[in-house]
mmCIF file of C-alpha atoms in Angstrom:
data_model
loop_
_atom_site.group_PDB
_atom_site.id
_atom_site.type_symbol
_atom_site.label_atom_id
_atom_site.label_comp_id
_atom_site.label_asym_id
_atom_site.label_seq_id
_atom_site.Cartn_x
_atom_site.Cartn_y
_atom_site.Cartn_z
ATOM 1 C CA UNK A 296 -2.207 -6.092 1.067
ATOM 2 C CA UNK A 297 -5.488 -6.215 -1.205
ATOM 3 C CA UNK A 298 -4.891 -3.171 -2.709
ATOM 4 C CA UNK A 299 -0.770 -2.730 -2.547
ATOM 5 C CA UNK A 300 0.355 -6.241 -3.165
ATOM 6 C CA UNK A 301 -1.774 -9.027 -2.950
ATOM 7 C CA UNK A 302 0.622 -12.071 -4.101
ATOM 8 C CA UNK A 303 2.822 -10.902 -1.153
ATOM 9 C CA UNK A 304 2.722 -13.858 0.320
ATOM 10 C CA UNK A 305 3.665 -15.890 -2.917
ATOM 11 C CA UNK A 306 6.020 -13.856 -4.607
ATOM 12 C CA UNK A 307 9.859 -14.115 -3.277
ATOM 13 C CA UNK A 308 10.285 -10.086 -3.509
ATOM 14 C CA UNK A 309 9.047 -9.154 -6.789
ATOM 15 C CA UNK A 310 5.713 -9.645 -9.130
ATOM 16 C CA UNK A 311 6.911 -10.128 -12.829
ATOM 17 C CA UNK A 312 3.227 -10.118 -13.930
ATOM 18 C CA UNK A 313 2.530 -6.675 -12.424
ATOM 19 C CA UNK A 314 5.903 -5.167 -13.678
ATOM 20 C CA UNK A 315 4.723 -6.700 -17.014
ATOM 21 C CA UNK A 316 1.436 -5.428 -17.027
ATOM 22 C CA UNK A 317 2.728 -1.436 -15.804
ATOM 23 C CA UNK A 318 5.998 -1.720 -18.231
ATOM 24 C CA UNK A 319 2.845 -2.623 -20.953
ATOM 25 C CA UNK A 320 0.525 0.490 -19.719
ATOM 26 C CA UNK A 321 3.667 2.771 -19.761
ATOM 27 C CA UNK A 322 4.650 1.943 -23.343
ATOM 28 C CA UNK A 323 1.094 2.514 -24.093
ATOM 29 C CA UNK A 324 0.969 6.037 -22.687
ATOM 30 C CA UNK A 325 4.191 6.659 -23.899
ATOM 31 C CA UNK A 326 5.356 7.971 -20.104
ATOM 32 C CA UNK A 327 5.323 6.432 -16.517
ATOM 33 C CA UNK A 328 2.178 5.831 -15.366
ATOM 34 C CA UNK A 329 1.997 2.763 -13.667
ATOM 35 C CA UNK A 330 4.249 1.124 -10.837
ATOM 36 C CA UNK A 331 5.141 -2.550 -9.954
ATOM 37 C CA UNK A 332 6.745 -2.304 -6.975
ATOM 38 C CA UNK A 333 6.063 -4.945 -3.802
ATOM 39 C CA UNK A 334 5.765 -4.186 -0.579
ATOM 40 C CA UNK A 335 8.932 -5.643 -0.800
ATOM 41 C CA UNK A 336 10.560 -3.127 -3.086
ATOM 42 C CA UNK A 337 9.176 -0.647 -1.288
ATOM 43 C CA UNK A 338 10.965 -1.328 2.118
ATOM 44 C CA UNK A 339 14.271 -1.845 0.210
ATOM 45 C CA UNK A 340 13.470 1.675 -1.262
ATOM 46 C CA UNK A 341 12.840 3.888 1.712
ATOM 47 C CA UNK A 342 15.408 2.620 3.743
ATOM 48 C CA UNK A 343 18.213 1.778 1.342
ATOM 49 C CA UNK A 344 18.281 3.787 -1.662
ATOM 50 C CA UNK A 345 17.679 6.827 -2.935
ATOM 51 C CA UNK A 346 14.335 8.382 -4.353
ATOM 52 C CA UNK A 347 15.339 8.744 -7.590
ATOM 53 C CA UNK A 348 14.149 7.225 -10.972
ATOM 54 C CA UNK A 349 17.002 5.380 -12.477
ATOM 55 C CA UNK A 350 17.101 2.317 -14.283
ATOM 56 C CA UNK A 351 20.033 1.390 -12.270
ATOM 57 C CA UNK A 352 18.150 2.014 -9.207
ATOM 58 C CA UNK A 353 15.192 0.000 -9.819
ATOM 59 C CA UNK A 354 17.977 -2.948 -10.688
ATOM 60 C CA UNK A 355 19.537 -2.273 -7.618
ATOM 61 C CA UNK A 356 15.879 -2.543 -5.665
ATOM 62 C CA UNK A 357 15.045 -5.752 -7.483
ATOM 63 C CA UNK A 358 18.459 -7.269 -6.206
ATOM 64 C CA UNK A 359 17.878 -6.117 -3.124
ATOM 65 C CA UNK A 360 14.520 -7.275 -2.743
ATOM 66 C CA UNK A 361 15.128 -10.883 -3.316
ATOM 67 C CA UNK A 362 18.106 -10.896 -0.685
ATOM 68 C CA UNK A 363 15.685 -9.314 1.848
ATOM 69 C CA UNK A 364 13.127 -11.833 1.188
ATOM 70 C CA UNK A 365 15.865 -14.574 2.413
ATOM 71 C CA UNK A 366 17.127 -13.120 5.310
ATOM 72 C CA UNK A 367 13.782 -11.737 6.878
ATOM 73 C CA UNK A 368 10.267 -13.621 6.982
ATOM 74 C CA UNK A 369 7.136 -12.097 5.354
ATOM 75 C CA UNK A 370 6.061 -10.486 8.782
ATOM 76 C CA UNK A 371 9.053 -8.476 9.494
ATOM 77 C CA UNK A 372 8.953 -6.933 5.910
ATOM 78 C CA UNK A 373 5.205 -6.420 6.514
ATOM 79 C CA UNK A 374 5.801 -4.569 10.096
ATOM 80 C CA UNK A 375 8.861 -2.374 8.048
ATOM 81 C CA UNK A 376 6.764 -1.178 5.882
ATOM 82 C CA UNK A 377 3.319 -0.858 8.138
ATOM 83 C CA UNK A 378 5.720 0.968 10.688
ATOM 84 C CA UNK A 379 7.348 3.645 7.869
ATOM 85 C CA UNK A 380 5.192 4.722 5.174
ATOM 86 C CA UNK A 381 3.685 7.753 5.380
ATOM 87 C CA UNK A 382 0.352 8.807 5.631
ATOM 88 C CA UNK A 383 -0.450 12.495 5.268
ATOM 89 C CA UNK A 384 -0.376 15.536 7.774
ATOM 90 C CA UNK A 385 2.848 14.235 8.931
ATOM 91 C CA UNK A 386 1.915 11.089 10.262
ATOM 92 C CA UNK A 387 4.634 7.915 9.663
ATOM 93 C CA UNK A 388 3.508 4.649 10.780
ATOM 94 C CA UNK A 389 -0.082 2.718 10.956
ATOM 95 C CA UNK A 390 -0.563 3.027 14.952
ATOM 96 C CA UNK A 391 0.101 6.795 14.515
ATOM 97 C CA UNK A 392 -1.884 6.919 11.911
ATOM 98 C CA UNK A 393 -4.998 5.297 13.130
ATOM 99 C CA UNK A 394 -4.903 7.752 16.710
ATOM 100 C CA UNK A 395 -4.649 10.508 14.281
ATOM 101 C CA UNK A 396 -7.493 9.530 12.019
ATOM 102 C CA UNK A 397 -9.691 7.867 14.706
ATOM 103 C CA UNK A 398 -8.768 8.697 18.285
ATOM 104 C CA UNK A 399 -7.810 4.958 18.637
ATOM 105 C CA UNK A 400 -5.138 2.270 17.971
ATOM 106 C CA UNK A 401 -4.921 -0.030 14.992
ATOM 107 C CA UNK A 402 -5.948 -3.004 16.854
ATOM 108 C CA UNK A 403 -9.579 -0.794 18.080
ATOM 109 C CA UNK A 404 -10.543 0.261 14.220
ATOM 110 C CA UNK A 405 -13.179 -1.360 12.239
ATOM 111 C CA UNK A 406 -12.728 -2.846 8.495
ATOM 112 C CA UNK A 407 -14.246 0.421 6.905
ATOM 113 C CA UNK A 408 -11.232 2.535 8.855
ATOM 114 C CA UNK A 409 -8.702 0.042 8.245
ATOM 115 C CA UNK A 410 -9.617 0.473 4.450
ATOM 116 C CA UNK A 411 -9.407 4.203 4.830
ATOM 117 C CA UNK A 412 -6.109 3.905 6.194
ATOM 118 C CA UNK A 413 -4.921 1.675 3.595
ATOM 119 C CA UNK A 414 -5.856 3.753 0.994
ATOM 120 C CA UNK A 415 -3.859 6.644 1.969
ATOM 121 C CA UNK A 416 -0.166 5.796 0.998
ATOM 122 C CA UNK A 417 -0.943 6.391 -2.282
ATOM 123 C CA UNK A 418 -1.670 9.516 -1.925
ATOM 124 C CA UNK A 419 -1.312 10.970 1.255
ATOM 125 C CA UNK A 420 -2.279 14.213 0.823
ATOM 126 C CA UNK A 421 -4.913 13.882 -2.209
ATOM 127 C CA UNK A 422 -6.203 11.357 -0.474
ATOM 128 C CA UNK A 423 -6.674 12.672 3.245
ATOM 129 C CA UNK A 424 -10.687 12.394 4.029
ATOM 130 C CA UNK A 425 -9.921 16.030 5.648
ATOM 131 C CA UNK A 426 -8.796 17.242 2.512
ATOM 132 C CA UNK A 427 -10.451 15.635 -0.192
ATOM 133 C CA UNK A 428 -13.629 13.271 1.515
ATOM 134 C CA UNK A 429 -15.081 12.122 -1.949
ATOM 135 C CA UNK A 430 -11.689 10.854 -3.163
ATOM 136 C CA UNK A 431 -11.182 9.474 0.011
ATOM 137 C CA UNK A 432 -14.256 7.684 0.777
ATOM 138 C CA UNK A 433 -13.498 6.617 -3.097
ATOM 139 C CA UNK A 434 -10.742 5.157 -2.530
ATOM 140 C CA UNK A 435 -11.920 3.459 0.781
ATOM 141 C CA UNK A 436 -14.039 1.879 -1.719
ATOM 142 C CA UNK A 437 -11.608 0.390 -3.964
ATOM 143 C CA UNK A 438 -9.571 -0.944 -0.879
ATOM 144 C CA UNK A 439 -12.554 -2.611 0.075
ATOM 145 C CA UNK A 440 -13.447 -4.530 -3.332
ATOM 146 C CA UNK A 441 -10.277 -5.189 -3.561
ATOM 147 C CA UNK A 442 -10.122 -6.932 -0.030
ATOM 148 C CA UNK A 443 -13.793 -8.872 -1.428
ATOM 149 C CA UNK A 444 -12.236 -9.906 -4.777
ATOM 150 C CA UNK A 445 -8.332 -10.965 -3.070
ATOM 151 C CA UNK A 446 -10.380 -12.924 -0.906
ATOM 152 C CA UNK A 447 -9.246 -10.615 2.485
ATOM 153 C CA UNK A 448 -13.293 -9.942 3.276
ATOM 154 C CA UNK A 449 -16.693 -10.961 2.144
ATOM 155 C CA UNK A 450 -19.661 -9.271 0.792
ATOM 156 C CA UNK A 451 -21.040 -9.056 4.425
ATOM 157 C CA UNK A 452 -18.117 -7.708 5.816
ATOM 158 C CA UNK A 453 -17.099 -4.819 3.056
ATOM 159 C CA UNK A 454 -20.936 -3.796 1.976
ATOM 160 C CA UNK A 455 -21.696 -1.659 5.572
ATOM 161 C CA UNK A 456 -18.809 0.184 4.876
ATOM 162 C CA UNK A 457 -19.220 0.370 1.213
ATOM 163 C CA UNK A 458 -22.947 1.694 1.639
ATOM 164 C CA UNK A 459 -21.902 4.426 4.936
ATOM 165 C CA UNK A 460 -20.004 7.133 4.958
ATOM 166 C CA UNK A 461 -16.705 7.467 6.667
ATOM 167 C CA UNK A 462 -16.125 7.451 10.072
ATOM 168 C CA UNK A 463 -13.228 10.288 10.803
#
């Protein structure tokens, strides 16, 4: 959540700040390089609509996001979307994820793994420590400073896994 969407608990499907901000940074670089979807938005996206980039899509995945919010709690969207995303060398799912990664299920890893792991939807493949380790353990990084400054972790908690290197 610290790194994806970290008001997903407050917002009711969609954050107009962060669709502000990215619509701001894509003006700016005069292409799309930014997203705003929710975790949310994402769930409505990968199991209702198409892939492509439409305007009228992205309407219909803001209206759809708001009705999903209402008719299922912030859990069940949660396990959805923990239970479909992928994350590289054809893994779908956390649990498969984290017996691929680490020989062991999500409820055995450590913070510094479940970072890892988090950091790999957005780029599965780029990202995979067993295809790229710096930008992985990079990125593992970021997860985990984000999970310090969203309030997720403390110092104590992040800075072992910060400081070693990853455990794959």
């Amino acid at each position: 959540l610290a790194a994806e969407d970290a008001d997903f608990y407050r917002h009711e499907g969609m954050d107009y700040l962060g669709m502000t901000r990215a619509l701001i940074a894509n003006l700016r670089a005069g292409r799309v390089r930014q997203g705003a979807s929710t975790i949310t938005q994402q769930v409505v996206k990968n199991f209702l609509l198409s892939p492509e980039r439409t305007l009228r899509r992205k309407v219909q995945e803001l209206v759809l996001a708001r009705r999903l919010e209402e008719v299922l709690s912030k859990q069940e969207i949660l396990e959805l979307y923990l239970n479909e995303i992928y994350f590289g060398h054809g893994r779908y799912g956390i649990e498969e994820a984290s017996r691929y990664y680490f020989s062991k299920g999500v409820k055995e890893i450590d913070l510094g793994q479940a970072a890892l792991l988090a950091s790999l939807p957005k780029s599965p493949s780029g990202g995979s420590p067993y295809k790229n380790y710096k930008k992985a353990k990079q990125r593992q990084v970021y997860v985990l400073r984000q999970m310090l400054r969203h309030g997720f972790a403390t110092s104590a908690d992040v800075q072992p896994h910060i400081d070693a290197p990853l455990d794959i």
